[in-house]
Coordinates of C-alpha atoms in Angstrom, one line a residue:
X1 CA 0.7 3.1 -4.1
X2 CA 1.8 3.7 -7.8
X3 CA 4.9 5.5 -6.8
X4 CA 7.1 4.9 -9.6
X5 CA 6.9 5.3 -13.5
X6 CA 7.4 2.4 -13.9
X7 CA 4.6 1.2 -11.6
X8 CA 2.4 4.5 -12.2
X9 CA 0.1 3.6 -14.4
X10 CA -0.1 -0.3 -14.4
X11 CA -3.7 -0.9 -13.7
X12 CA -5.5 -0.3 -14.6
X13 CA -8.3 -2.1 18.2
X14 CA -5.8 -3.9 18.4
X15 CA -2.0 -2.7 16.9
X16 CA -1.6 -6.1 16.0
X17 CA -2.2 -10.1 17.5
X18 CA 0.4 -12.5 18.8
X19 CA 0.3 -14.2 16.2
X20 CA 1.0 -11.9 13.7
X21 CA 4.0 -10.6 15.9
X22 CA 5.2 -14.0 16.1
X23 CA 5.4 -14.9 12.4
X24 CA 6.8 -11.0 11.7
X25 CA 9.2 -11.0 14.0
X26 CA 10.9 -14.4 12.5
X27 CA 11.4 -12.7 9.1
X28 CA 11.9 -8.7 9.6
X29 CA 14.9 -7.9 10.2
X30 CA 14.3 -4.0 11.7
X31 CA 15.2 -3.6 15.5
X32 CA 11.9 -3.7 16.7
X33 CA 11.7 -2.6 20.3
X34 CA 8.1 -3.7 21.5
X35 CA 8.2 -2.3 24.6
X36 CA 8.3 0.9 23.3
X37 CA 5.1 2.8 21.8
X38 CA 5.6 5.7 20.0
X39 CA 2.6 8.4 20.5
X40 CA 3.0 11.6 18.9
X41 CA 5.1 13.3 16.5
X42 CA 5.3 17.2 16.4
X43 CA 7.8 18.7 14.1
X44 CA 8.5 22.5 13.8
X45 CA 10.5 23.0 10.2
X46 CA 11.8 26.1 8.9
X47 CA 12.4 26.6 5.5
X48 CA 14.3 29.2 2.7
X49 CA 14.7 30.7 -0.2
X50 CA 17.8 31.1 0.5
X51 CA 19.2 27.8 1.0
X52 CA 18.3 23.8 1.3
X53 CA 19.0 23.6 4.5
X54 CA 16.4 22.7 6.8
X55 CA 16.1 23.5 10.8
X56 CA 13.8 21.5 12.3
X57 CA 12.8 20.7 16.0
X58 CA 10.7 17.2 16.8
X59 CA 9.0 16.3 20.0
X60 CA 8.4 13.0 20.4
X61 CA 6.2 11.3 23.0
X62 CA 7.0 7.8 24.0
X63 CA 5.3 5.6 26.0
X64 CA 7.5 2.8 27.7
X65 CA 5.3 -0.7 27.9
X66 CA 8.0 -2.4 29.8
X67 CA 10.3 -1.6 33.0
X68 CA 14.2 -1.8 32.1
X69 CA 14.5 0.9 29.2
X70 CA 17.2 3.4 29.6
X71 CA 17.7 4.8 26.3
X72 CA 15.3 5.6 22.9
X73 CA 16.3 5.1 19.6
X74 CA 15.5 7.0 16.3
X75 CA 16.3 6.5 12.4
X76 CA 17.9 9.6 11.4
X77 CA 20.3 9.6 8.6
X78 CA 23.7 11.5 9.4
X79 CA 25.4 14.0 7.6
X80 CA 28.3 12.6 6.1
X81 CA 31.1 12.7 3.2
X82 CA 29.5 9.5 1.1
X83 CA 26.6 12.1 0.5
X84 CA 28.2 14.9 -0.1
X85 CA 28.1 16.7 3.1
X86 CA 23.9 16.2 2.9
X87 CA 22.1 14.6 5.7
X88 CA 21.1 16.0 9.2
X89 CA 23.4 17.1 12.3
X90 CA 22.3 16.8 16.0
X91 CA 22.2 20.1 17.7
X92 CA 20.5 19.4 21.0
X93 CA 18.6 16.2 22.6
X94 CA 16.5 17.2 25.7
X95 CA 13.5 16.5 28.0
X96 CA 12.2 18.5 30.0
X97 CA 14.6 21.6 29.1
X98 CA 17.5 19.5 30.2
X99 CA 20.2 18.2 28.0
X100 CA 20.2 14.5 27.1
X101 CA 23.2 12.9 26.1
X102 CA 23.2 10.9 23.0
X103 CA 25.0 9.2 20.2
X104 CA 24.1 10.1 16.1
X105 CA 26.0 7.1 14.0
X106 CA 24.7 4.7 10.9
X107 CA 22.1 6.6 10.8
X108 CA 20.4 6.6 13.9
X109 CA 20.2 8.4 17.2
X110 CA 20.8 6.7 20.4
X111 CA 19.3 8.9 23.3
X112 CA 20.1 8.1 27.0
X113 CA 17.6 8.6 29.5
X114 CA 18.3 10.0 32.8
X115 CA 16.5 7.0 34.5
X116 CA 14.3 4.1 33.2
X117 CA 10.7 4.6 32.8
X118 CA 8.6 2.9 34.8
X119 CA 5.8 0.4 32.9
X120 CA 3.7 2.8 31.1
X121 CA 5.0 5.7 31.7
X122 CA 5.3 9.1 29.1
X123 CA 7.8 11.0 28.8
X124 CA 8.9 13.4 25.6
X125 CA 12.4 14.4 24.2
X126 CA 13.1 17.0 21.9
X127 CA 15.2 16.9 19.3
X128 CA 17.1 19.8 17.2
X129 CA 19.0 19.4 14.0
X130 CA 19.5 20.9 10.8
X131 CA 20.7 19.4 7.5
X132 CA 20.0 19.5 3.7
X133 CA 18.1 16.1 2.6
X134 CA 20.0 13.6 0.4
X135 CA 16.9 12.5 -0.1
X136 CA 13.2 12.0 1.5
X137 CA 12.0 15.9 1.2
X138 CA 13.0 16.9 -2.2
X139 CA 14.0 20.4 -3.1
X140 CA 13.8 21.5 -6.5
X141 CA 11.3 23.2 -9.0
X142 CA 8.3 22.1 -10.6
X143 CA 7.8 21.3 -14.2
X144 CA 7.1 25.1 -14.2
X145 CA 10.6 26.0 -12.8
X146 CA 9.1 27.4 -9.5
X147 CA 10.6 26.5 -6.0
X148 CA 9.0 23.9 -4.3
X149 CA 9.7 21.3 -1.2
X150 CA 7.6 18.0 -1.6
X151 CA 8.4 14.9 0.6
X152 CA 8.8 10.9 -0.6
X153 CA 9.2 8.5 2.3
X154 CA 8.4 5.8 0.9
X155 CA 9.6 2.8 2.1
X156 CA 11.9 4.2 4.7
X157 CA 12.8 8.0 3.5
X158 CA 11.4 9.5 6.6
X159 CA 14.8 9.6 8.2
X160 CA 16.2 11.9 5.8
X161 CA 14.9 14.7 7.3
X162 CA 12.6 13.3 10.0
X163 CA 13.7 11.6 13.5
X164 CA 11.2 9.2 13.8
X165 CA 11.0 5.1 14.6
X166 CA 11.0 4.5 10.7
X167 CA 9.0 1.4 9.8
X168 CA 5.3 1.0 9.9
X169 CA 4.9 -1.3 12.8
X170 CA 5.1 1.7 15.5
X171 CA 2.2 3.9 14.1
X172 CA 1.9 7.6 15.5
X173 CA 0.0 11.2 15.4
X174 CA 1.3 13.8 14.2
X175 CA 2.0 17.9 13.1
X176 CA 3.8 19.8 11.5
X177 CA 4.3 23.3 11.8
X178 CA 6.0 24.9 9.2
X179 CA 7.6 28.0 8.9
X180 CA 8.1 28.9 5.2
X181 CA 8.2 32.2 2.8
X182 CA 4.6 33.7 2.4
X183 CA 5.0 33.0 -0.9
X184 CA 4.0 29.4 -0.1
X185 CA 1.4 27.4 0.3
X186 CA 1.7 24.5 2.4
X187 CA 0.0 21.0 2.8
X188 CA 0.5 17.9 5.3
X189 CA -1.5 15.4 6.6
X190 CA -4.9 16.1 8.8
X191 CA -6.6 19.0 9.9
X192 CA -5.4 22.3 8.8
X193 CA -4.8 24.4 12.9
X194 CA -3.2 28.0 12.0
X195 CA -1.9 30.1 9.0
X196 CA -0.5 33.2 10.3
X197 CA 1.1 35.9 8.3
X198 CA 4.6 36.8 10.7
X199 CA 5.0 39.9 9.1
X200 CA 8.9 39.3 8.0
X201 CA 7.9 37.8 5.0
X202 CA 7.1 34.2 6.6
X203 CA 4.0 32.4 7.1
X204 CA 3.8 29.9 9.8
X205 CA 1.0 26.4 8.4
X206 CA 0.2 24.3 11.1
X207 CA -1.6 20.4 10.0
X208 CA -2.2 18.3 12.6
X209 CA -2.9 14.7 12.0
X210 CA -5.1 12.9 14.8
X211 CA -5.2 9.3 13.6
X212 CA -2.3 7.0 14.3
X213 CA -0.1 6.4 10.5
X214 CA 3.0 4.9 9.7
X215 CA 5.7 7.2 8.9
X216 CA 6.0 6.4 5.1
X217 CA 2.7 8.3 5.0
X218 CA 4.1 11.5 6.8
X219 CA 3.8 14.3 3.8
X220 CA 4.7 17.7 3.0
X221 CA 4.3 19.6 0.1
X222 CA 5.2 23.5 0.0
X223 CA 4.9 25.3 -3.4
X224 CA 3.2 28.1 -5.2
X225 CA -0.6 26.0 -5.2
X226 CA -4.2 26.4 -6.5
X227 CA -6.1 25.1 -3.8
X228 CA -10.4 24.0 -4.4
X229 CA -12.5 22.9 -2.1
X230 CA -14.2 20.6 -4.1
X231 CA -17.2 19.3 -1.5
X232 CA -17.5 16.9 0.9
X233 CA -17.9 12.9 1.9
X234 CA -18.9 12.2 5.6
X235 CA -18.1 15.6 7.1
X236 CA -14.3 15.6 5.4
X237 CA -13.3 17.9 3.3
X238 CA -11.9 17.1 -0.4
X239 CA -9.3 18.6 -1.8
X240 CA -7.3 19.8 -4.7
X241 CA -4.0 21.5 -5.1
X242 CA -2.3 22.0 -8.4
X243 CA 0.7 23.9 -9.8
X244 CA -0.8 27.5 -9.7
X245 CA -0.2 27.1 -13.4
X246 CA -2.2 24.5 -13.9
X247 CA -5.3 25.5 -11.9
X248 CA -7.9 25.5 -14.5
X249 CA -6.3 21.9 -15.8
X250 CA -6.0 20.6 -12.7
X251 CA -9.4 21.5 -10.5
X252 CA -11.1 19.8 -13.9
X253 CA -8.9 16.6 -14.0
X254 CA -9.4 16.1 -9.8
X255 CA -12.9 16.7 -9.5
X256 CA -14.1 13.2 -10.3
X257 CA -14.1 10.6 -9.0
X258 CA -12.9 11.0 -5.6
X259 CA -16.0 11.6 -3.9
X260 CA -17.3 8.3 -5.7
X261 CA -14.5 6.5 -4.9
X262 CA -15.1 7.4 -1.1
X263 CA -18.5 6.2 -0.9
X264 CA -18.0 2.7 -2.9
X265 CA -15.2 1.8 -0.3
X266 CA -16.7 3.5 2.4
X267 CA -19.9 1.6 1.9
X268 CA -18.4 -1.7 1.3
X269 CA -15.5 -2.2 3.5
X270 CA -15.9 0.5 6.4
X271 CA -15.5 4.3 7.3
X272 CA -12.6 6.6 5.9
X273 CA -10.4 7.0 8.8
X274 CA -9.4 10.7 7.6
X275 CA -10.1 14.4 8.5
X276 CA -10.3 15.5 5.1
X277 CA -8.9 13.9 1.4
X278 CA -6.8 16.4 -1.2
X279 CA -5.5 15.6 -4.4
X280 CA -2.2 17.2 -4.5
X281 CA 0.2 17.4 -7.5
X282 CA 3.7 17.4 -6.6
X283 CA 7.1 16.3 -8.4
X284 CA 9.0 13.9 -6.1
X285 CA 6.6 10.9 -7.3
X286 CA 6.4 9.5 -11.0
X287 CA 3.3 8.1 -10.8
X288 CA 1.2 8.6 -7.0
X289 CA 1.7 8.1 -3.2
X290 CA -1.1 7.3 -1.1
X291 CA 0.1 10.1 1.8
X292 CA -2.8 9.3 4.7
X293 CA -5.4 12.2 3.9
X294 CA -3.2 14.1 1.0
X295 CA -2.2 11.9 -1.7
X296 CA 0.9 12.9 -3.8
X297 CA 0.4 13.0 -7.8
X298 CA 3.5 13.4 -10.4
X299 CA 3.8 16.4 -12.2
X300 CA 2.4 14.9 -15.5
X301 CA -1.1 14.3 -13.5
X302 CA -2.4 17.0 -14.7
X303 CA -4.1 16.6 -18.4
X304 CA -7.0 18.7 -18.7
X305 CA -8.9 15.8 -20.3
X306 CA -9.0 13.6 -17.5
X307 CA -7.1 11.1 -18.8
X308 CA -8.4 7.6 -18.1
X309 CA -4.5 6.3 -16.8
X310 CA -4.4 8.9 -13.8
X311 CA -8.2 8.8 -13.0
X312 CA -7.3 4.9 -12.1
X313 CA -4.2 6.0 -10.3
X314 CA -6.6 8.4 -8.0
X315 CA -9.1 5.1 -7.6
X316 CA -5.6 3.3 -6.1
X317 CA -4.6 5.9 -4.0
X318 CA -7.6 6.3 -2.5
X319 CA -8.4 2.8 -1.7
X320 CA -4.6 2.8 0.0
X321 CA -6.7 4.9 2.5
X322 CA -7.7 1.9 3.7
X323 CA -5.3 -1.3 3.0
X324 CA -2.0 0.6 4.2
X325 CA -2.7 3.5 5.9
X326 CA -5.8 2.3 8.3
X327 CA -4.9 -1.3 7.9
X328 CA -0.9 -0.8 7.8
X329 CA 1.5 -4.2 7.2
X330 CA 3.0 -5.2 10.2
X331 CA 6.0 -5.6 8.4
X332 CA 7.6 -4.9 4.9
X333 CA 7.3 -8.4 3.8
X334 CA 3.7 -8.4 3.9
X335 CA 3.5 -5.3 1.8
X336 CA 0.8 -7.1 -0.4
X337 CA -1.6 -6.4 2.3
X338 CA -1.4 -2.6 0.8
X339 CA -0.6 -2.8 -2.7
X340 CA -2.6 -5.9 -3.9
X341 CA -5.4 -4.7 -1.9
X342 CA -5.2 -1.8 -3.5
X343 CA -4.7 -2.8 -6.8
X344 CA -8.0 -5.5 -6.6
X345 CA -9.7 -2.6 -5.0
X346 CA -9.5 -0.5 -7.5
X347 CA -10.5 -3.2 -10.1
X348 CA -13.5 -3.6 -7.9
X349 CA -14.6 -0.2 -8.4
X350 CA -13.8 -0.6 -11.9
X351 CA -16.5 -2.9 -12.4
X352 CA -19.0 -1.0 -9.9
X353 CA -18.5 2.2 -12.6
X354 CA -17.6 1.0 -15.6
X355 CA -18.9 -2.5 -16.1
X356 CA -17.6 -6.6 -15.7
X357 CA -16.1 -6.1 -19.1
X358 CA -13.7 -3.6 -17.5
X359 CA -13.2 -5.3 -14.5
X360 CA -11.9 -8.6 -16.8
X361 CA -9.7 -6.7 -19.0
X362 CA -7.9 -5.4 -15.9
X363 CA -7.8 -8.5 -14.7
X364 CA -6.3 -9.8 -17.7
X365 CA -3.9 -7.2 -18.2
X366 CA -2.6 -8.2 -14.5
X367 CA -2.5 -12.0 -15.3
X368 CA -0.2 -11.5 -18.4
X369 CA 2.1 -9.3 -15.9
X370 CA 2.1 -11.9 -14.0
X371 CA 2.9 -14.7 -16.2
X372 CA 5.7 -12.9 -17.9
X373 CA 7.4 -12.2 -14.6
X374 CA 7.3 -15.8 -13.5
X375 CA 8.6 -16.6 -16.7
X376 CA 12.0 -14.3 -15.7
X377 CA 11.9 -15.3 -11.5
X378 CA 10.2 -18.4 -11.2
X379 CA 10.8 -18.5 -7.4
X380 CA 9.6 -15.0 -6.4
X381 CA 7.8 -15.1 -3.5
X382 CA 4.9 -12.1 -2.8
X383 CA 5.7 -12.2 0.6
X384 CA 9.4 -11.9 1.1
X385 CA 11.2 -13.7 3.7
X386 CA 13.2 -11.8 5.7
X387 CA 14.0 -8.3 3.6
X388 CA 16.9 -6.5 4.1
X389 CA 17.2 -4.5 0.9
X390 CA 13.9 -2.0 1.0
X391 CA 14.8 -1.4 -2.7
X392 CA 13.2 -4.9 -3.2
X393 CA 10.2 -4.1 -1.0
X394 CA 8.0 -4.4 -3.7
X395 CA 7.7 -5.6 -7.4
X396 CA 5.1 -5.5 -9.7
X397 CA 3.7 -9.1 -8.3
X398 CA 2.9 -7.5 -4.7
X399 CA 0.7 -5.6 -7.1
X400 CA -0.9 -8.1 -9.8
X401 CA -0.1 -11.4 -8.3
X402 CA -1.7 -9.7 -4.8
X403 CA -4.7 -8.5 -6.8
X404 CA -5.4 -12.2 -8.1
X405 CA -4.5 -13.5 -4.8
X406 CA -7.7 -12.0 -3.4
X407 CA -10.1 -12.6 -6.5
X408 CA -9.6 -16.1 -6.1
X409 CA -10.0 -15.6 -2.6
X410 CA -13.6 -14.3 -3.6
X411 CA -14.0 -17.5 -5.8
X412 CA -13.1 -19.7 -3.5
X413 CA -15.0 -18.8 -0.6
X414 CA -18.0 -16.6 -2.7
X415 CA -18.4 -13.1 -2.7
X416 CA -20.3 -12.4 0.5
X417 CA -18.3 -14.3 2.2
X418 CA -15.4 -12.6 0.8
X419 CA -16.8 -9.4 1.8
X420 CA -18.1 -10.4 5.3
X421 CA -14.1 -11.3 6.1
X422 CA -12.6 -8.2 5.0
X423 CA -15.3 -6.2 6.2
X424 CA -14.0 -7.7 9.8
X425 CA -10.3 -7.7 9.1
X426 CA -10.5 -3.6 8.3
X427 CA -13.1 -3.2 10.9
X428 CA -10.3 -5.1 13.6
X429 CA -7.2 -3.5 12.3
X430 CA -8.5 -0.3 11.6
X431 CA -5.8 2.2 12.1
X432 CA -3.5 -0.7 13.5
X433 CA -1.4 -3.2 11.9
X434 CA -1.6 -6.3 10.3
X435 CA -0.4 -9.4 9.1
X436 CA -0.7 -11.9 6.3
X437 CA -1.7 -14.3 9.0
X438 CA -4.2 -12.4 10.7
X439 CA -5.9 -11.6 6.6
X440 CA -6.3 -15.9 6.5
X441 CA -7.4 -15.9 10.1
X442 CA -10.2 -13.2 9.4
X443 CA -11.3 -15.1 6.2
X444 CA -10.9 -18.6 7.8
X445 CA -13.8 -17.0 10.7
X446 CA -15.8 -15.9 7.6
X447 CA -15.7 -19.0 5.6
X448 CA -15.4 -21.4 8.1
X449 CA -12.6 -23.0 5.9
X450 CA -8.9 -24.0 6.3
X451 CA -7.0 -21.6 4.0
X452 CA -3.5 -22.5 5.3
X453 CA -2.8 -24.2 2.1
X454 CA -4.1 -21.5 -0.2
X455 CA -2.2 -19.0 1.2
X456 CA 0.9 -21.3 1.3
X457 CA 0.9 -21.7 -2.6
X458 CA -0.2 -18.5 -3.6
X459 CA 1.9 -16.1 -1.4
X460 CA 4.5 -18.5 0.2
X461 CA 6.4 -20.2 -3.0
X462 CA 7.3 -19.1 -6.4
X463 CA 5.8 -20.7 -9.5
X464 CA 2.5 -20.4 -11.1
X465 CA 0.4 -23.5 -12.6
X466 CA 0.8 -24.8 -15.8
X467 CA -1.9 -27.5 -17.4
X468 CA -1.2 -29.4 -20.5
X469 CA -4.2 -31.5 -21.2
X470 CA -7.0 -32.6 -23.8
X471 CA -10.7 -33.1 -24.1
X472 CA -12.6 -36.1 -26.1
X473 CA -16.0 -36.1 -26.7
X474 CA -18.5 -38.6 -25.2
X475 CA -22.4 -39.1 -25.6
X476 CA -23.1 -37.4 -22.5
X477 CA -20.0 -35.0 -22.3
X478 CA -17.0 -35.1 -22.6
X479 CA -13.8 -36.9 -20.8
X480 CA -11.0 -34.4 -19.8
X481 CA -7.4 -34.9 -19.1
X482 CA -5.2 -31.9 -17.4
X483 CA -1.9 -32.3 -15.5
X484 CA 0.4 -29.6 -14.3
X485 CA 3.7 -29.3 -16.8
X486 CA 5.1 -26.4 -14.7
X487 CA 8.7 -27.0 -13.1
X488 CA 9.0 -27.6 -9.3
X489 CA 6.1 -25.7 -7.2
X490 CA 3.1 -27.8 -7.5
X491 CA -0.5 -26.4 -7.0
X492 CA -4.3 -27.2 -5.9
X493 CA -6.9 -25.4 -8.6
X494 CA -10.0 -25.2 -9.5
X495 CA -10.3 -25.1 -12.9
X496 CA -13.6 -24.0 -14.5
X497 CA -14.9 -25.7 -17.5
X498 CA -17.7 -24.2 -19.9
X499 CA -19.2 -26.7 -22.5
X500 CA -20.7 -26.3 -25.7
X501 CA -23.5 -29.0 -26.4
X502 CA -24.1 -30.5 -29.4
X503 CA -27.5 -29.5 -28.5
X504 CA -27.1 -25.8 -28.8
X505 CA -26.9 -24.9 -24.7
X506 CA -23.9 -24.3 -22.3
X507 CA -22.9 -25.9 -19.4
X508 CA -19.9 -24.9 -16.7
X509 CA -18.6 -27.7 -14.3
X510 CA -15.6 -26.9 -11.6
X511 CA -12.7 -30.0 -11.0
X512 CA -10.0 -29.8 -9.2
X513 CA -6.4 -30.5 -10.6
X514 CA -4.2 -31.4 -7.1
X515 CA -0.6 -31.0 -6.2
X516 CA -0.1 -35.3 -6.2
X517 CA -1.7 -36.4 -9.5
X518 CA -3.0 -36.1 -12.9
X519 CA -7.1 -35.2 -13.4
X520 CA -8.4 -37.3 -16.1
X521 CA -12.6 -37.6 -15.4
X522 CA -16.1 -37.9 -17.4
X523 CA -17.7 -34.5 -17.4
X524 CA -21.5 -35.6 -17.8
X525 CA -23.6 -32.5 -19.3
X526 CA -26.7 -35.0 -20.9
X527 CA -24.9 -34.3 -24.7
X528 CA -21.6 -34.8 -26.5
X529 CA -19.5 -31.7 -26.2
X530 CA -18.4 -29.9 -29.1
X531 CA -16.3 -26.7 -27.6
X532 CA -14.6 -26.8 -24.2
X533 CA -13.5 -23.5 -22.4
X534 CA -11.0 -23.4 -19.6
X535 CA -11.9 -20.3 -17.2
X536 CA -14.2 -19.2 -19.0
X537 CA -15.3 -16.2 -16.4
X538 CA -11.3 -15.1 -15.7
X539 CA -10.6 -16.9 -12.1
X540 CA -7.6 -18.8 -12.5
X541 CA -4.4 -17.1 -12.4
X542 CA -1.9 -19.4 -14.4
X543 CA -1.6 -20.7 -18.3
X544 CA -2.8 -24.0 -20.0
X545 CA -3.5 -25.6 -23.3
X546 CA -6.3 -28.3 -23.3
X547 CA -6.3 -29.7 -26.6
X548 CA -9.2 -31.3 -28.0
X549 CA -8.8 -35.0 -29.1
X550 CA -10.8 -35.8 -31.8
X551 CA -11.9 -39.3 -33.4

């Protein structure tokens, strides 16, 4: 997801195993409730013209795992003073057509059940409220000064103006039927069910979305739209609405390179999970927001020229559609498994359309990110450690440092390999969740390698490596010293060496440089070196200075 400016244009089945749970469960601090499965979402909205205030009525199916539970919860914010008398208010709780008591405080709705469920058992409540959204579904007009509604949930806005278990380890279906002035178009996730005319100057949209998503990726956007079928990948549909204003602009900028973006990553990791893709442009995201099956786009997407910043911004959102809306983080701290997926994703497909020259300068552009962020926060960790402030969720190292995390993944274990393990992690997890510790597991399976302490230094502690070291020639090579200068973390790398001979040809040798000592060796090439080049093919994510030592 590039969701914010200031992140928008950077670049460039099983629900889950013990495990995974185990390690999650030490560090999130959400209130869980495994015994509960949440099925099915089905929201009926009603909006106006006339005023922000949303009516809305959710059923919710529930499925109880577990004997013992006598009550549901939900994240719903509450209407209150502190924002201005925005938020929703509770009308009705009921199942069944009978009245269910409950309590709505600190934003979230306790509902009591007239008896436990019994293992397994479904049952649904309905919910009705009304509010106007402090935030989460934003009101407001588009850079053209029309009316529009467009939603942001990201990380945990979906309780502004949703009732829902909030947090992407309960993934559910979904709908939405909206009731709206004709006026409108409307767009959510999935299959598009009914548009009917009611004849008092309303149109009822029906979506319905059949794959299991986190709620973060629940969307809505209702404004006056151009809407193009553009063609389609696998049966789906793709997409584009624009501003009605910017129809001409827009259908040009979003026809490319969606459906080529589709087949790399469908080809190469596994199938697109969705009923249909559409670009959407929208104005409650700066940059984009991956939405599962209708991605959001700021107002400023729209160029005309195609501009070469937003075109990458589509190639992120789309791979999203795989690494956090099929394969969805258990938990927030592991939000790397989205966003530097995503972001090495799309400098994958960089170098699939444009060329390895691309692909390195992207890569490079994310390494000096990197390096200047450690230099502020030298003990940033990618994955956090028990987050409880969601406007921390991510930073730009869940993006770059995540991105390098998996290219020297590829290094380490070679391409195929790489591929063969996340072709079996997405394949696994596919529209489930995940952890950092089922990734390693799935690549350990692939490699047949211990990669307990690779992921331990890379995503578990702060610090990147720093080498200080020098080069002497010798007749048949050259001796090389390196030893890590950086402050506390220490690190295990393999540090690539390309050798000009004095002979005219070039030579590359790997050594490692552990966490105990100094490296200090005899490179033998069969000539005297005369230029030594550390990484020479972009693979190490840290800084050095070797130094050559001249007689």
């Amino acid at each position: 997801m590039m969701r914010r400016s200031a992140l928008a244009l950077i670049l460039i089945l099983l629900p889950y195993s013990a495990s995974g749970v185990s390690e999650a469960a030490r560090r999130d601090t959400y209130p869980k409730n495994p015994d509960i499965d949440m099925l099915h979402y089905a929201f009926d909205l009603t909006l106006s013209d006339e005023t922000d205030m949303i009516r809305g009525i959710a059923r919710i199916d529930v499925r109880y795992l577990k004997p013992g539970q006598t009550g549901l919860r939900l994240d719903l914010v509450r209407a209150s003073d502190a924002l201005n008398g925005r938020g929703m208010i509770v009308d009705a709780v009921r199942m069944a057509g009978r009245g269910l008591p409950y309590r709505h405080e600190d934003d979230q709705l306790f509902i009591d059940l007239p008896a436990s469920p019994g293992a397994m058992e479904r049952i649904q409540v309905e919910v009705v409220y009304h509010g106007i959204p402090a935030s989460g579904l934003q009101i407001g007009p588009t850079k053209h000064g029309d009316r529009s509604f467009f939603s942001d949930n990201w990380p945990n806005q979906a309780r502004q103006w949703l009732p829902t278990v909030d947090h992407p380890y309960d993934k559910a279906t979904s709908e939405m039927r909206v009731t709206a002035p004709d006026r409108y178009q409307v767009i959510s996730n999935g299959l598009l069910v009914e548009e009917t005319d009611l004849g008092n100057g309303s149109r009822l949209t029906h979506w319905r979305q059949g794959v299991p998503i986190a709620t973060w990726l629940y969307v809505l956007g209702v404004a006056e739209f151009a809407v193009q079928r553009v063609g389609e990948f696998d049966g789906r549909s793709i997409q584009t609405w624009v501003y009605r204003q910017d129809r001409d602009a827009g259908f040009h900028d979003f026809a490319v390179p969606t459906q080529q973006v589709l087949a790399f990553y469908s080809d190469r990791i596994g199938p697109y999970s969705y009923e249909k893709l559409a670009n959407v442009q929208s104005n409650s995201v700066g940059g984009g927001m991956e939405a599962a099956s209708a991605i959001f786009y700021g107002d400023a997407s729209v160029t005309g020229n195609r501009d070469r910043r937003w075109q990458l911004v589509i190639v992120h959102e789309i791979a999203h559609q795989w690494f956090g809306n099929a394969v969805t983080e258990y938990d927030w701290d592991d939000v790397w498994l989205s966003e530097g997926f995503a972001t090495y994703f799309t400098l994958l497909f960089r170098e699939h359309a444009s060329g390895r020259d691309d692909f390195v300068a992207g890569l490079r552009e994310a390494r000096d990110r990197v390096l200047t962020f450690y230099a502020a926060r030298p003990d940033y960790r990618v994955v956090h450690d028990n987050l409880y402030d969601m406007s921390q969720v991510t930073t730009g190292m869940q993006y770059q440092k995540g991105a390098w995390v998996l290219h020297m993944l590829r290094a380490l274990v070679g391409t195929d390999v790489f591929w063969s393990g996340v072709r079996a992690y997405y394949g696994h997890f596919r529209n489930g969740n995940a952890t950092t510790a089922d990734f390693r597991r799935f690549m350990e399976e692939a490699s047949g390698q211990d990669l307990g302490w690779f992921f331990r230094q890379w995503l578990y502690q702060g610090g990147i490596p720093e080498l200080d070291g020098s080069w002497s020639p010798t007749p048949e090579g050259a001796r090389v010293r390196l030893r890590q200068v950086q402050n506390g973390y220490r690190f295990r790398v393999p540090v690539d060496i390309a050798a000009e001979l004095s002979d005219g040809r070039v030579e590359r040798q790997t050594v490692w440089v552990s966490e105990e000592e100094p490296y200090e060796d005899v490179l033998v090439f069969g000539a005297p070196v005369t230029t030594l080049v550390i990484d020479p093919d972009t693979r190490l994510l840290g800084r050095w200075e070797v130094r050559p030592d001249l007689p």
